[in-house]
Amino acid sequence: GDASAWDVDSPGDVRLADVGGMQQVKDRLEAAFLAPMRNPELRKLYGKSLRGGLLLYGPPGCGKTFIARAVAGELGAGFMSVSLSDILDMYIGTSEKNVHAVFEAARRQAPCVVFLDELDALGAKRSRMHHSGLRNVVNQLLTELDGVNAVRNDGVFVLAATNVPWDVDLALRRPGRLDRTLLVLPPDAPARESILRYHLRERPIESVDLGKIVKITEDFSGADLAHLCESAAEYALLDSARSGTVRMIGTKDLLNAAKQIKPSSESW
Ligand code: ATP
């Protein structure tokens, strides 16, 4: 990747309240990142550093990227989403340079949340890269996470994600690095209801019995539910375009949309 590939997004308007479910993850993020950032006096009093890392794991589409973005929104911090598959490069030394460039960009624009997706790509089993090549990348990542002195990473918050935590190098999970592993599961019924509400919040919707939709979406991920709302909106839009009368999104649209979706987390 070239230097411009590691751009920092400005803080968006997603907040933790927009993320359905995941209360334990939210609590952990509050303790590790949000409370220290918002309370400089208490931070000093308790000697808490303004940096850190967490490892999120769980099936795809359940909101790992989304919650990382929400943390950035809460902190008023920049946001970088980088996948290990973008970083890894067959050409000797380039992957390490990429890792360094990502962290340098984050430090320059601190406070910044760095979301490292597909961390398992660093596990030798999953990669086509030579083992020693991967070792170098892991070592570079360790160096960046530690910072040469503690000050350098001030305001850099790292959230890494994987679907296979057991493939993640143990050295990366030691204290001061990605030292907490948090499970992000598919949403339970109350979480599904809030996810549906969130994705319908700015759409014209008649009074719908969301409980019904919640019941038939047992295996749906957050991404599936977002897609469901998008499809339901599409049905209503098409109808309105054809008939020339705008109508609200109704229960029927949501039920039809649900029927068309094959839940992605079913096999997890
Ligand atoms: P992957 O492992 O594939 O990267 P992920 O767990 O990072 O998946 P996201 O990319 O965060 O999943 O989710 C995709 C989209 O689904 C989000 O942009 C958001 O619109 C919606 N979504 C997922 N989970 C939630 C949630 N808990 N609350 C609200 N929206 C959600």
PDB file of C-alpha atoms and ligand atoms in Angstrom:
ATOM      1  CA  GLY A   1       0.000   0.000   0.000  1.00  0.00           C
ATOM      2  CA  ASP A   2       1.066   3.575  -0.610  1.00  0.00           C
ATOM      3  CA  ALA A   3       1.142   6.215   2.109  1.00  0.00           C
ATOM      4  CA  SER A   4      -2.236   7.677   1.184  1.00  0.00           C
ATOM      5  CA  ALA A   5      -3.849   4.304   1.880  1.00  0.00           C
ATOM      6  CA  TRP A   6      -3.461   4.941   5.605  1.00  0.00           C
ATOM      7  CA  ASP A   7      -5.803   7.870   5.931  1.00  0.00           C
ATOM      8  CA  VAL A   8      -7.378   8.861   9.189  1.00  0.00           C
ATOM      9  CA  ASP A   9     -11.125   9.557   9.060  1.00  0.00           C
ATOM     10  CA  SER A  10     -12.382  12.437  11.132  1.00  0.00           C
ATOM     11  CA  PRO A  11     -14.584  11.423  14.064  1.00  0.00           C
ATOM     12  CA  GLY A  12     -17.984  10.422  12.740  1.00  0.00           C
ATOM     13  CA  ASP A  13     -21.348  10.762  14.399  1.00  0.00           C
ATOM     14  CA  VAL A  14     -21.758   7.129  15.424  1.00  0.00           C
ATOM     15  CA  ARG A  15     -22.042   6.741  19.195  1.00  0.00           C
ATOM     16  CA  LEU A  16     -22.002   3.730  21.505  1.00  0.00           C
ATOM     17  CA  ALA A  17     -25.749   4.160  21.976  1.00  0.00           C
ATOM     18  CA  ASP A  18     -26.156   3.417  18.257  1.00  0.00           C
ATOM     19  CA  VAL A  19     -24.593  -0.006  18.724  1.00  0.00           C
ATOM     20  CA  GLY A  20     -27.185  -2.636  19.658  1.00  0.00           C
ATOM     21  CA  GLY A  21     -26.335  -5.143  22.396  1.00  0.00           C
ATOM     22  CA  MET A  22     -22.701  -5.742  23.438  1.00  0.00           C
ATOM     23  CA  GLN A  23     -23.158  -4.271  26.917  1.00  0.00           C
ATOM     24  CA  GLN A  24     -20.071  -6.018  28.302  1.00  0.00           C
ATOM     25  CA  VAL A  25     -17.934  -4.746  25.456  1.00  0.00           C
ATOM     26  CA  LYS A  26     -19.289  -1.234  25.969  1.00  0.00           C
ATOM     27  CA  ASP A  27     -18.518  -1.368  29.693  1.00  0.00           C
ATOM     28  CA  ARG A  28     -14.989  -2.503  28.984  1.00  0.00           C
ATOM     29  CA  LEU A  29     -14.457   0.261  26.414  1.00  0.00           C
ATOM     30  CA  GLU A  30     -15.834   2.801  28.863  1.00  0.00           C
ATOM     31  CA  ALA A  31     -13.353   1.714  31.536  1.00  0.00           C
ATOM     32  CA  ALA A  32     -10.325   1.356  29.260  1.00  0.00           C
ATOM     33  CA  PHE A  33     -10.743   4.308  26.900  1.00  0.00           C
ATOM     34  CA  LEU A  34     -13.705   6.596  27.444  1.00  0.00           C
ATOM     35  CA  ALA A  35     -13.607   7.381  31.163  1.00  0.00           C
ATOM     36  CA  PRO A  36      -9.833   8.029  31.177  1.00  0.00           C
ATOM     37  CA  MET A  37     -10.099  10.233  28.089  1.00  0.00           C
ATOM     38  CA  ARG A  38     -12.961  12.288  29.503  1.00  0.00           C
ATOM     39  CA  ASN A  39     -11.558  12.708  32.986  1.00  0.00           C
ATOM     40  CA  PRO A  40      -7.969  13.983  32.869  1.00  0.00           C
ATOM     41  CA  GLU A  41      -7.887  14.710  36.606  1.00  0.00           C
ATOM     42  CA  LEU A  42      -8.990  11.219  37.563  1.00  0.00           C
ATOM     43  CA  ARG A  43      -6.616   9.830  34.990  1.00  0.00           C
ATOM     44  CA  LYS A  44      -3.743  11.566  36.740  1.00  0.00           C
ATOM     45  CA  LEU A  45      -4.978  10.598  40.177  1.00  0.00           C
ATOM     46  CA  TYR A  46      -5.150   6.922  39.308  1.00  0.00           C
ATOM     47  CA  GLY A  47      -2.142   6.870  36.994  1.00  0.00           C
ATOM     48  CA  LYS A  48      -4.097   5.502  34.062  1.00  0.00           C
ATOM     49  CA  SER A  49      -2.432   5.853  30.671  1.00  0.00           C
ATOM     50  CA  LEU A  50      -4.225   7.240  27.658  1.00  0.00           C
ATOM     51  CA  ARG A  51      -3.560   4.363  25.325  1.00  0.00           C
ATOM     52  CA  GLY A  52      -4.251   0.691  25.082  1.00  0.00           C
ATOM     53  CA  GLY A  53      -5.510  -2.147  23.043  1.00  0.00           C
ATOM     54  CA  LEU A  54      -8.314  -4.670  23.001  1.00  0.00           C
ATOM     55  CA  LEU A  55      -8.968  -7.725  20.892  1.00  0.00           C
ATOM     56  CA  LEU A  56     -12.515  -8.282  19.674  1.00  0.00           C
ATOM     57  CA  TYR A  57     -13.526 -11.639  18.400  1.00  0.00           C
ATOM     58  CA  GLY A  58     -16.673 -13.196  17.056  1.00  0.00           C
ATOM     59  CA  PRO A  59     -18.479 -14.005  13.831  1.00  0.00           C
ATOM     60  CA  PRO A  60     -18.463 -11.542  10.917  1.00  0.00           C
ATOM     61  CA  GLY A  61     -21.045  -8.798  10.677  1.00  0.00           C
ATOM     62  CA  CYS A  62     -21.815  -8.463  14.390  1.00  0.00           C
ATOM     63  CA  GLY A  63     -20.492  -4.960  14.756  1.00  0.00           C
ATOM     64  CA  LYS A  64     -16.767  -5.078  15.508  1.00  0.00           C
ATOM     65  CA  THR A  65     -15.955  -2.360  12.991  1.00  0.00           C
ATOM     66  CA  PHE A  66     -19.098  -0.477  13.910  1.00  0.00           C
ATOM     67  CA  ILE A  67     -18.315  -0.343  17.635  1.00  0.00           C
ATOM     68  CA  ALA A  68     -14.717   0.744  16.914  1.00  0.00           C
ATOM     69  CA  ARG A  69     -16.113   3.604  14.855  1.00  0.00           C
ATOM     70  CA  ALA A  70     -18.484   4.435  17.715  1.00  0.00           C
ATOM     71  CA  VAL A  71     -15.551   4.644  20.135  1.00  0.00           C
ATOM     72  CA  ALA A  72     -13.878   7.160  17.832  1.00  0.00           C
ATOM     73  CA  GLY A  73     -17.149   9.097  17.698  1.00  0.00           C
ATOM     74  CA  GLU A  74     -17.398   9.124  21.500  1.00  0.00           C
ATOM     75  CA  LEU A  75     -13.790  10.242  21.935  1.00  0.00           C
ATOM     76  CA  GLY A  76     -13.920  12.818  19.172  1.00  0.00           C
ATOM     77  CA  ALA A  77     -10.958  10.869  17.860  1.00  0.00           C
ATOM     78  CA  GLY A  78      -9.796  10.093  14.363  1.00  0.00           C
ATOM     79  CA  PHE A  79     -10.519   6.645  13.007  1.00  0.00           C
ATOM     80  CA  MET A  80      -8.368   4.333  10.921  1.00  0.00           C
ATOM     81  CA  SER A  81      -9.694   1.035   9.692  1.00  0.00           C
ATOM     82  CA  VAL A  82      -6.933  -1.171   8.381  1.00  0.00           C
ATOM     83  CA  SER A  83      -7.098  -4.796   7.454  1.00  0.00           C
ATOM     84  CA  LEU A  84      -4.048  -7.025   7.818  1.00  0.00           C
ATOM     85  CA  SER A  85      -4.623  -8.166   4.258  1.00  0.00           C
ATOM     86  CA  ASP A  86      -3.979  -4.559   3.172  1.00  0.00           C
ATOM     87  CA  ILE A  87      -0.797  -4.427   5.227  1.00  0.00           C
ATOM     88  CA  LEU A  88       0.755  -7.748   4.287  1.00  0.00           C
ATOM     89  CA  ASP A  89       2.895  -7.584   1.205  1.00  0.00           C
ATOM     90  CA  MET A  90       4.974 -10.349  -0.335  1.00  0.00           C
ATOM     91  CA  TYR A  91       7.793  -7.926  -0.999  1.00  0.00           C
ATOM     92  CA  ILE A  92      10.419  -8.155   1.755  1.00  0.00           C
ATOM     93  CA  GLY A  93      10.205  -5.347   4.299  1.00  0.00           C
ATOM     94  CA  THR A  94       7.110  -3.687   2.874  1.00  0.00           C
ATOM     95  CA  SER A  95       4.679  -5.126   5.412  1.00  0.00           C
ATOM     96  CA  GLU A  96       6.756  -3.798   8.307  1.00  0.00           C
ATOM     97  CA  LYS A  97       6.905  -0.383   6.654  1.00  0.00           C
ATOM     98  CA  ASN A  98       3.141  -0.465   6.262  1.00  0.00           C
ATOM     99  CA  VAL A  99       2.633  -1.315   9.934  1.00  0.00           C
ATOM    100  CA  HIS A 100       4.921   1.550  10.902  1.00  0.00           C
ATOM    101  CA  ALA A 101       3.159   3.977   8.540  1.00  0.00           C
ATOM    102  CA  VAL A 102      -0.234   3.114  10.042  1.00  0.00           C
ATOM    103  CA  PHE A 103       0.927   3.840  13.580  1.00  0.00           C
ATOM    104  CA  GLU A 104       2.813   6.965  12.582  1.00  0.00           C
ATOM    105  CA  ALA A 105      -0.343   8.329  10.957  1.00  0.00           C
ATOM    106  CA  ALA A 106      -2.327   7.482  14.093  1.00  0.00           C
ATOM    107  CA  ARG A 107       0.219   9.182  16.392  1.00  0.00           C
ATOM    108  CA  ARG A 108       0.317  12.268  14.223  1.00  0.00           C
ATOM    109  CA  GLN A 109      -3.438  12.604  14.430  1.00  0.00           C
ATOM    110  CA  ALA A 110      -3.968  11.455  17.990  1.00  0.00           C
ATOM    111  CA  PRO A 111      -6.385  11.007  19.568  1.00  0.00           C
ATOM    112  CA  CYS A 112      -7.015   8.237  17.104  1.00  0.00           C
ATOM    113  CA  VAL A 113      -8.687   4.838  17.162  1.00  0.00           C
ATOM    114  CA  VAL A 114      -6.901   2.250  15.032  1.00  0.00           C
ATOM    115  CA  PHE A 115      -9.077  -0.665  14.008  1.00  0.00           C
ATOM    116  CA  LEU A 116      -6.939  -3.617  12.888  1.00  0.00           C
ATOM    117  CA  ASP A 117      -9.128  -6.142  11.130  1.00  0.00           C
ATOM    118  CA  GLU A 118      -8.262  -9.757  10.252  1.00  0.00           C
ATOM    119  CA  LEU A 119      -5.498  -9.970  12.819  1.00  0.00           C
ATOM    120  CA  ASP A 120      -5.491 -13.739  12.335  1.00  0.00           C
ATOM    121  CA  ALA A 121      -3.799 -13.185   8.979  1.00  0.00           C
ATOM    122  CA  LEU A 122      -0.629 -12.917  11.076  1.00  0.00           C
ATOM    123  CA  GLY A 123      -1.026 -16.539  12.150  1.00  0.00           C
ATOM    124  CA  ALA A 124       1.309 -18.679  10.083  1.00  0.00           C
ATOM    125  CA  LYS A 125      -1.416 -21.240   9.398  1.00  0.00           C
ATOM    126  CA  ARG A 126      -3.544 -18.793   7.468  1.00  0.00           C
ATOM    127  CA  SER A 127      -0.989 -17.035   5.392  1.00  0.00           C
ATOM    128  CA  ARG A 128       0.767 -17.701   2.149  1.00  0.00           C
ATOM    129  CA  MET A 129       3.631 -15.617   3.426  1.00  0.00           C
ATOM    130  CA  HIS A 130       6.825 -17.197   4.584  1.00  0.00           C
ATOM    131  CA  HIS A 131       6.941 -17.820   8.319  1.00  0.00           C
ATOM    132  CA  SER A 132       9.966 -15.625   9.018  1.00  0.00           C
ATOM    133  CA  GLY A 133       8.366 -12.838   6.982  1.00  0.00           C
ATOM    134  CA  LEU A 134       5.305 -12.979   9.221  1.00  0.00           C
ATOM    135  CA  ARG A 135       7.510 -13.065  12.318  1.00  0.00           C
ATOM    136  CA  ASN A 136       8.998  -9.745  11.259  1.00  0.00           C
ATOM    137  CA  VAL A 137       5.562  -8.223  10.843  1.00  0.00           C
ATOM    138  CA  VAL A 138       4.491  -9.435  14.289  1.00  0.00           C
ATOM    139  CA  ASN A 139       7.668  -7.989  15.781  1.00  0.00           C
ATOM    140  CA  GLN A 140       7.051  -4.663  14.079  1.00  0.00           C
ATOM    141  CA  LEU A 141       3.516  -4.621  15.409  1.00  0.00           C
ATOM    142  CA  LEU A 142       4.803  -5.365  18.922  1.00  0.00           C
ATOM    143  CA  THR A 143       7.251  -2.471  18.638  1.00  0.00           C
ATOM    144  CA  GLU A 144       4.495  -0.114  17.506  1.00  0.00           C
ATOM    145  CA  LEU A 145       2.092  -1.235  20.230  1.00  0.00           C
ATOM    146  CA  ASP A 146       4.726  -0.737  22.938  1.00  0.00           C
ATOM    147  CA  GLY A 147       5.998   2.586  21.635  1.00  0.00           C
ATOM    148  CA  VAL A 148       9.665   3.382  22.079  1.00  0.00           C
ATOM    149  CA  ASN A 149       8.751   5.235  25.217  1.00  0.00           C
ATOM    150  CA  ALA A 150       5.288   5.187  26.691  1.00  0.00           C
ATOM    151  CA  VAL A 151       4.578   8.782  25.739  1.00  0.00           C
ATOM    152  CA  ARG A 152       4.651   8.196  22.037  1.00  0.00           C
ATOM    153  CA  ASN A 153       1.421   6.259  21.926  1.00  0.00           C
ATOM    154  CA  ASP A 154      -0.542   8.699  24.014  1.00  0.00           C
ATOM    155  CA  GLY A 155      -4.006   8.987  22.527  1.00  0.00           C
ATOM    156  CA  VAL A 156      -3.625   5.951  20.285  1.00  0.00           C
ATOM    157  CA  PHE A 157      -6.307   3.368  20.986  1.00  0.00           C
ATOM    158  CA  VAL A 158      -6.037   0.047  19.218  1.00  0.00           C
ATOM    159  CA  LEU A 159      -8.968  -2.251  18.614  1.00  0.00           C
ATOM    160  CA  ALA A 160      -8.081  -5.412  16.763  1.00  0.00           C
ATOM    161  CA  ALA A 161     -10.537  -7.949  15.417  1.00  0.00           C
ATOM    162  CA  THR A 162     -10.405 -11.582  14.535  1.00  0.00           C
ATOM    163  CA  ASN A 163     -12.768 -14.458  13.944  1.00  0.00           C
ATOM    164  CA  VAL A 164     -10.155 -16.914  15.216  1.00  0.00           C
ATOM    165  CA  PRO A 165      -8.480 -15.592  18.401  1.00  0.00           C
ATOM    166  CA  TRP A 166      -6.571 -18.833  18.951  1.00  0.00           C
ATOM    167  CA  ASP A 167      -4.544 -18.006  15.848  1.00  0.00           C
ATOM    168  CA  VAL A 168      -3.431 -14.685  17.270  1.00  0.00           C
ATOM    169  CA  ASP A 169       0.170 -14.584  18.450  1.00  0.00           C
ATOM    170  CA  LEU A 170       0.353 -14.759  22.247  1.00  0.00           C
ATOM    171  CA  ALA A 171       3.015 -12.040  22.357  1.00  0.00           C
ATOM    172  CA  LEU A 172       0.411  -9.655  20.906  1.00  0.00           C
ATOM    173  CA  ARG A 173      -1.940 -10.414  23.782  1.00  0.00           C
ATOM    174  CA  ARG A 174       0.398  -9.622  26.659  1.00  0.00           C
ATOM    175  CA  PRO A 175      -0.296  -6.805  29.134  1.00  0.00           C
ATOM    176  CA  GLY A 176      -0.043  -3.343  27.622  1.00  0.00           C
ATOM    177  CA  ARG A 177      -0.764  -4.677  24.153  1.00  0.00           C
ATOM    178  CA  LEU A 178      -4.012  -6.312  23.034  1.00  0.00           C
ATOM    179  CA  ASP A 179      -4.408  -7.469  26.582  1.00  0.00           C
ATOM    180  CA  ARG A 180      -8.156  -8.043  26.739  1.00  0.00           C
ATOM    181  CA  THR A 181     -10.108 -10.368  24.543  1.00  0.00           C
ATOM    182  CA  LEU A 182     -13.777  -9.551  24.240  1.00  0.00           C
ATOM    183  CA  LEU A 183     -16.366 -11.748  22.632  1.00  0.00           C
ATOM    184  CA  VAL A 184     -18.812 -10.095  20.237  1.00  0.00           C
ATOM    185  CA  LEU A 185     -21.705 -12.488  19.731  1.00  0.00           C
ATOM    186  CA  PRO A 186     -24.643 -12.265  17.335  1.00  0.00           C
ATOM    187  CA  PRO A 187     -27.358 -10.054  18.844  1.00  0.00           C
ATOM    188  CA  ASP A 188     -29.918 -11.497  21.263  1.00  0.00           C
ATOM    189  CA  ALA A 189     -33.586 -10.455  21.019  1.00  0.00           C
ATOM    190  CA  PRO A 190     -33.320  -7.087  22.831  1.00  0.00           C
ATOM    191  CA  ALA A 191     -30.186  -6.256  20.838  1.00  0.00           C
ATOM    192  CA  ARG A 192     -31.938  -7.153  17.581  1.00  0.00           C
ATOM    193  CA  GLU A 193     -34.766  -4.828  18.478  1.00  0.00           C
ATOM    194  CA  SER A 194     -32.424  -1.901  19.104  1.00  0.00           C
ATOM    195  CA  ILE A 195     -30.444  -2.637  15.948  1.00  0.00           C
ATOM    196  CA  LEU A 196     -33.692  -2.628  13.927  1.00  0.00           C
ATOM    197  CA  ARG A 197     -34.771   0.626  15.576  1.00  0.00           C
ATOM    198  CA  TYR A 198     -31.422   2.205  14.793  1.00  0.00           C
ATOM    199  CA  HIS A 199     -31.529   1.270  11.126  1.00  0.00           C
ATOM    200  CA  LEU A 200     -35.139   2.399  10.765  1.00  0.00           C
ATOM    201  CA  ARG A 201     -34.727   5.617  12.742  1.00  0.00           C
ATOM    202  CA  GLU A 202     -34.567   7.954   9.766  1.00  0.00           C
ATOM    203  CA  ARG A 203     -37.012   6.125   7.534  1.00  0.00           C
ATOM    204  CA  PRO A 204     -40.760   6.629   7.153  1.00  0.00           C
ATOM    205  CA  ILE A 205     -42.238   3.719   9.029  1.00  0.00           C
ATOM    206  CA  GLU A 206     -45.771   2.909  10.136  1.00  0.00           C
ATOM    207  CA  SER A 207     -46.334   1.543  13.635  1.00  0.00           C
ATOM    208  CA  VAL A 208     -44.756  -1.843  13.190  1.00  0.00           C
ATOM    209  CA  ASP A 209     -44.773  -4.769  15.579  1.00  0.00           C
ATOM    210  CA  LEU A 210     -41.001  -5.096  15.834  1.00  0.00           C
ATOM    211  CA  GLY A 211     -41.403  -8.015  18.243  1.00  0.00           C
ATOM    212  CA  LYS A 212     -42.603 -10.085  15.305  1.00  0.00           C
ATOM    213  CA  ILE A 213     -39.512  -9.232  13.285  1.00  0.00           C
ATOM    214  CA  VAL A 214     -37.258  -9.860  16.258  1.00  0.00           C
ATOM    215  CA  LYS A 215     -38.766 -13.338  16.644  1.00  0.00           C
ATOM    216  CA  ILE A 216     -38.064 -14.441  13.090  1.00  0.00           C
ATOM    217  CA  THR A 217     -34.515 -13.113  12.969  1.00  0.00           C
ATOM    218  CA  GLU A 218     -32.968 -15.416  15.562  1.00  0.00           C
ATOM    219  CA  ASP A 219     -29.734 -16.103  13.641  1.00  0.00           C
ATOM    220  CA  PHE A 220     -29.335 -12.674  12.087  1.00  0.00           C
ATOM    221  CA  SER A 221     -26.182 -10.657  12.591  1.00  0.00           C
ATOM    222  CA  GLY A 222     -26.199  -6.881  12.955  1.00  0.00           C
ATOM    223  CA  ALA A 223     -25.157  -6.631   9.327  1.00  0.00           C
ATOM    224  CA  ASP A 224     -28.051  -8.923   8.309  1.00  0.00           C
ATOM    225  CA  LEU A 225     -30.491  -6.706  10.209  1.00  0.00           C
ATOM    226  CA  ALA A 226     -29.096  -3.568   8.597  1.00  0.00           C
ATOM    227  CA  HIS A 227     -29.534  -5.273   5.237  1.00  0.00           C
ATOM    228  CA  LEU A 228     -33.094  -6.277   6.154  1.00  0.00           C
ATOM    229  CA  CYS A 229     -34.013  -2.645   6.827  1.00  0.00           C
ATOM    230  CA  GLU A 230     -32.383  -1.571   3.588  1.00  0.00           C
ATOM    231  CA  SER A 231     -34.394  -4.157   1.603  1.00  0.00           C
ATOM    232  CA  ALA A 232     -37.659  -3.219   3.285  1.00  0.00           C
ATOM    233  CA  ALA A 233     -37.002   0.409   2.372  1.00  0.00           C
ATOM    234  CA  GLU A 234     -36.312  -0.685  -1.190  1.00  0.00           C
ATOM    235  CA  TYR A 235     -39.679  -2.483  -1.460  1.00  0.00           C
ATOM    236  CA  ALA A 236     -41.577   0.541  -0.176  1.00  0.00           C
ATOM    237  CA  LEU A 237     -39.642   2.863  -2.452  1.00  0.00           C
ATOM    238  CA  LEU A 238     -40.316   0.772  -5.530  1.00  0.00           C
ATOM    239  CA  ASP A 239     -44.034   0.581  -4.705  1.00  0.00           C
ATOM    240  CA  SER A 240     -44.175   4.317  -4.212  1.00  0.00           C
ATOM    241  CA  ALA A 241     -42.299   4.973  -7.436  1.00  0.00           C
ATOM    242  CA  ARG A 242     -44.682   2.728  -9.363  1.00  0.00           C
ATOM    243  CA  SER A 243     -47.926   3.951  -7.835  1.00  0.00           C
ATOM    244  CA  GLY A 244     -46.965   7.586  -7.497  1.00  0.00           C
ATOM    245  CA  THR A 245     -48.142   7.585  -3.852  1.00  0.00           C
ATOM    246  CA  VAL A 246     -45.604   7.606  -1.095  1.00  0.00           C
ATOM    247  CA  ARG A 247     -46.294   4.937   1.486  1.00  0.00           C
ATOM    248  CA  MET A 248     -44.670   4.052   4.761  1.00  0.00           C
ATOM    249  CA  ILE A 249     -42.511   1.020   5.356  1.00  0.00           C
ATOM    250  CA  GLY A 250     -44.749  -1.581   6.995  1.00  0.00           C
ATOM    251  CA  THR A 251     -44.608  -4.915   8.767  1.00  0.00           C
ATOM    252  CA  LYS A 252     -45.150  -6.693   5.470  1.00  0.00           C
ATOM    253  CA  ASP A 253     -42.033  -5.121   3.921  1.00  0.00           C
ATOM    254  CA  LEU A 254     -39.924  -6.155   6.880  1.00  0.00           C
ATOM    255  CA  LEU A 255     -41.323  -9.704   6.885  1.00  0.00           C
ATOM    256  CA  ASN A 256     -40.716 -10.051   3.161  1.00  0.00           C
ATOM    257  CA  ALA A 257     -37.207  -8.707   3.493  1.00  0.00           C
ATOM    258  CA  ALA A 258     -36.460 -11.138   6.330  1.00  0.00           C
ATOM    259  CA  LYS A 259     -37.575 -14.078   4.197  1.00  0.00           C
ATOM    260  CA  GLN A 260     -35.085 -13.145   1.483  1.00  0.00           C
ATOM    261  CA  ILE A 261     -32.077 -13.091   3.777  1.00  0.00           C
ATOM    262  CA  LYS A 262     -30.013 -16.098   4.638  1.00  0.00           C
ATOM    263  CA  PRO A 263     -28.523 -15.336   8.053  1.00  0.00           C
ATOM    264  CA  SER A 264     -24.768 -15.221   7.836  1.00  0.00           C
ATOM    265  CA  SER A 265     -24.000 -16.366  11.369  1.00  0.00           C
ATOM    266  CA  GLU A 266     -26.020 -19.576  11.174  1.00  0.00           C
ATOM    267  CA  SER A 267     -22.934 -21.716  10.802  1.00  0.00           C
ATOM    268  CA  TRP A 268     -20.840 -20.127  13.509  1.00  0.00           C
TER     269      TRP A 268
HETATM  270  P1  ATP B   1     -16.511  -8.187  10.022  1.00  0.00           P
HETATM  271  O1  ATP B   1     -15.988  -9.170  11.008  1.00  0.00           O
HETATM  272  O2  ATP B   1     -17.054  -8.797   8.770  1.00  0.00           O
HETATM  273  O3  ATP B   1     -15.649  -6.982   9.808  1.00  0.00           O
HETATM  274  P2  ATP B   1     -18.013  -6.702  11.854  1.00  0.00           P
HETATM  275  O4  ATP B   1     -18.308  -7.490  13.072  1.00  0.00           O
HETATM  276  O5  ATP B   1     -16.904  -5.729  11.848  1.00  0.00           O
HETATM  277  O6  ATP B   1     -17.844  -7.697  10.672  1.00  0.00           O
HETATM  278  P3  ATP B   1     -19.554  -4.505  11.012  1.00  0.00           P
HETATM  279  O7  ATP B   1     -18.802  -4.254   9.758  1.00  0.00           O
HETATM  280  O8  ATP B   1     -19.288  -3.654  12.142  1.00  0.00           O
HETATM  281  O9  ATP B   1     -19.360  -5.984  11.446  1.00  0.00           O
HETATM  282  O10 ATP B   1     -21.119  -4.503  10.702  1.00  0.00           O
HETATM  283  C1  ATP B   1     -21.613  -4.222   9.440  1.00  0.00           C
HETATM  284  C2  ATP B   1     -22.779  -3.243   9.519  1.00  0.00           C
HETATM  285  O11 ATP B   1     -23.866  -3.872  10.208  1.00  0.00           O
HETATM  286  C3  ATP B   1     -22.479  -2.003  10.339  1.00  0.00           C
HETATM  287  O12 ATP B   1     -21.973  -0.967   9.536  1.00  0.00           O
HETATM  288  C4  ATP B   1     -23.831  -1.633  10.926  1.00  0.00           C
HETATM  289  O13 ATP B   1     -24.599  -0.884  10.017  1.00  0.00           O
HETATM  290  C5  ATP B   1     -24.505  -2.977  11.095  1.00  0.00           C
HETATM  291  N1  ATP B   1     -24.345  -3.500  12.460  1.00  0.00           N
HETATM  292  C6  ATP B   1     -23.633  -4.574  12.829  1.00  0.00           C
HETATM  293  N2  ATP B   1     -23.723  -4.784  14.140  1.00  0.00           N
HETATM  294  C7  ATP B   1     -24.490  -3.798  14.635  1.00  0.00           C
HETATM  295  C8  ATP B   1     -24.955  -3.454  15.948  1.00  0.00           C
HETATM  296  N3  ATP B   1     -24.612  -4.192  17.020  1.00  0.00           N
HETATM  297  N4  ATP B   1     -25.729  -2.381  16.087  1.00  0.00           N
HETATM  298  C9  ATP B   1     -26.088  -1.631  15.015  1.00  0.00           C
HETATM  299  N5  ATP B   1     -25.688  -1.898  13.760  1.00  0.00           N
HETATM  300  C10 ATP B   1     -24.909  -2.972  13.562  1.00  0.00           C
END
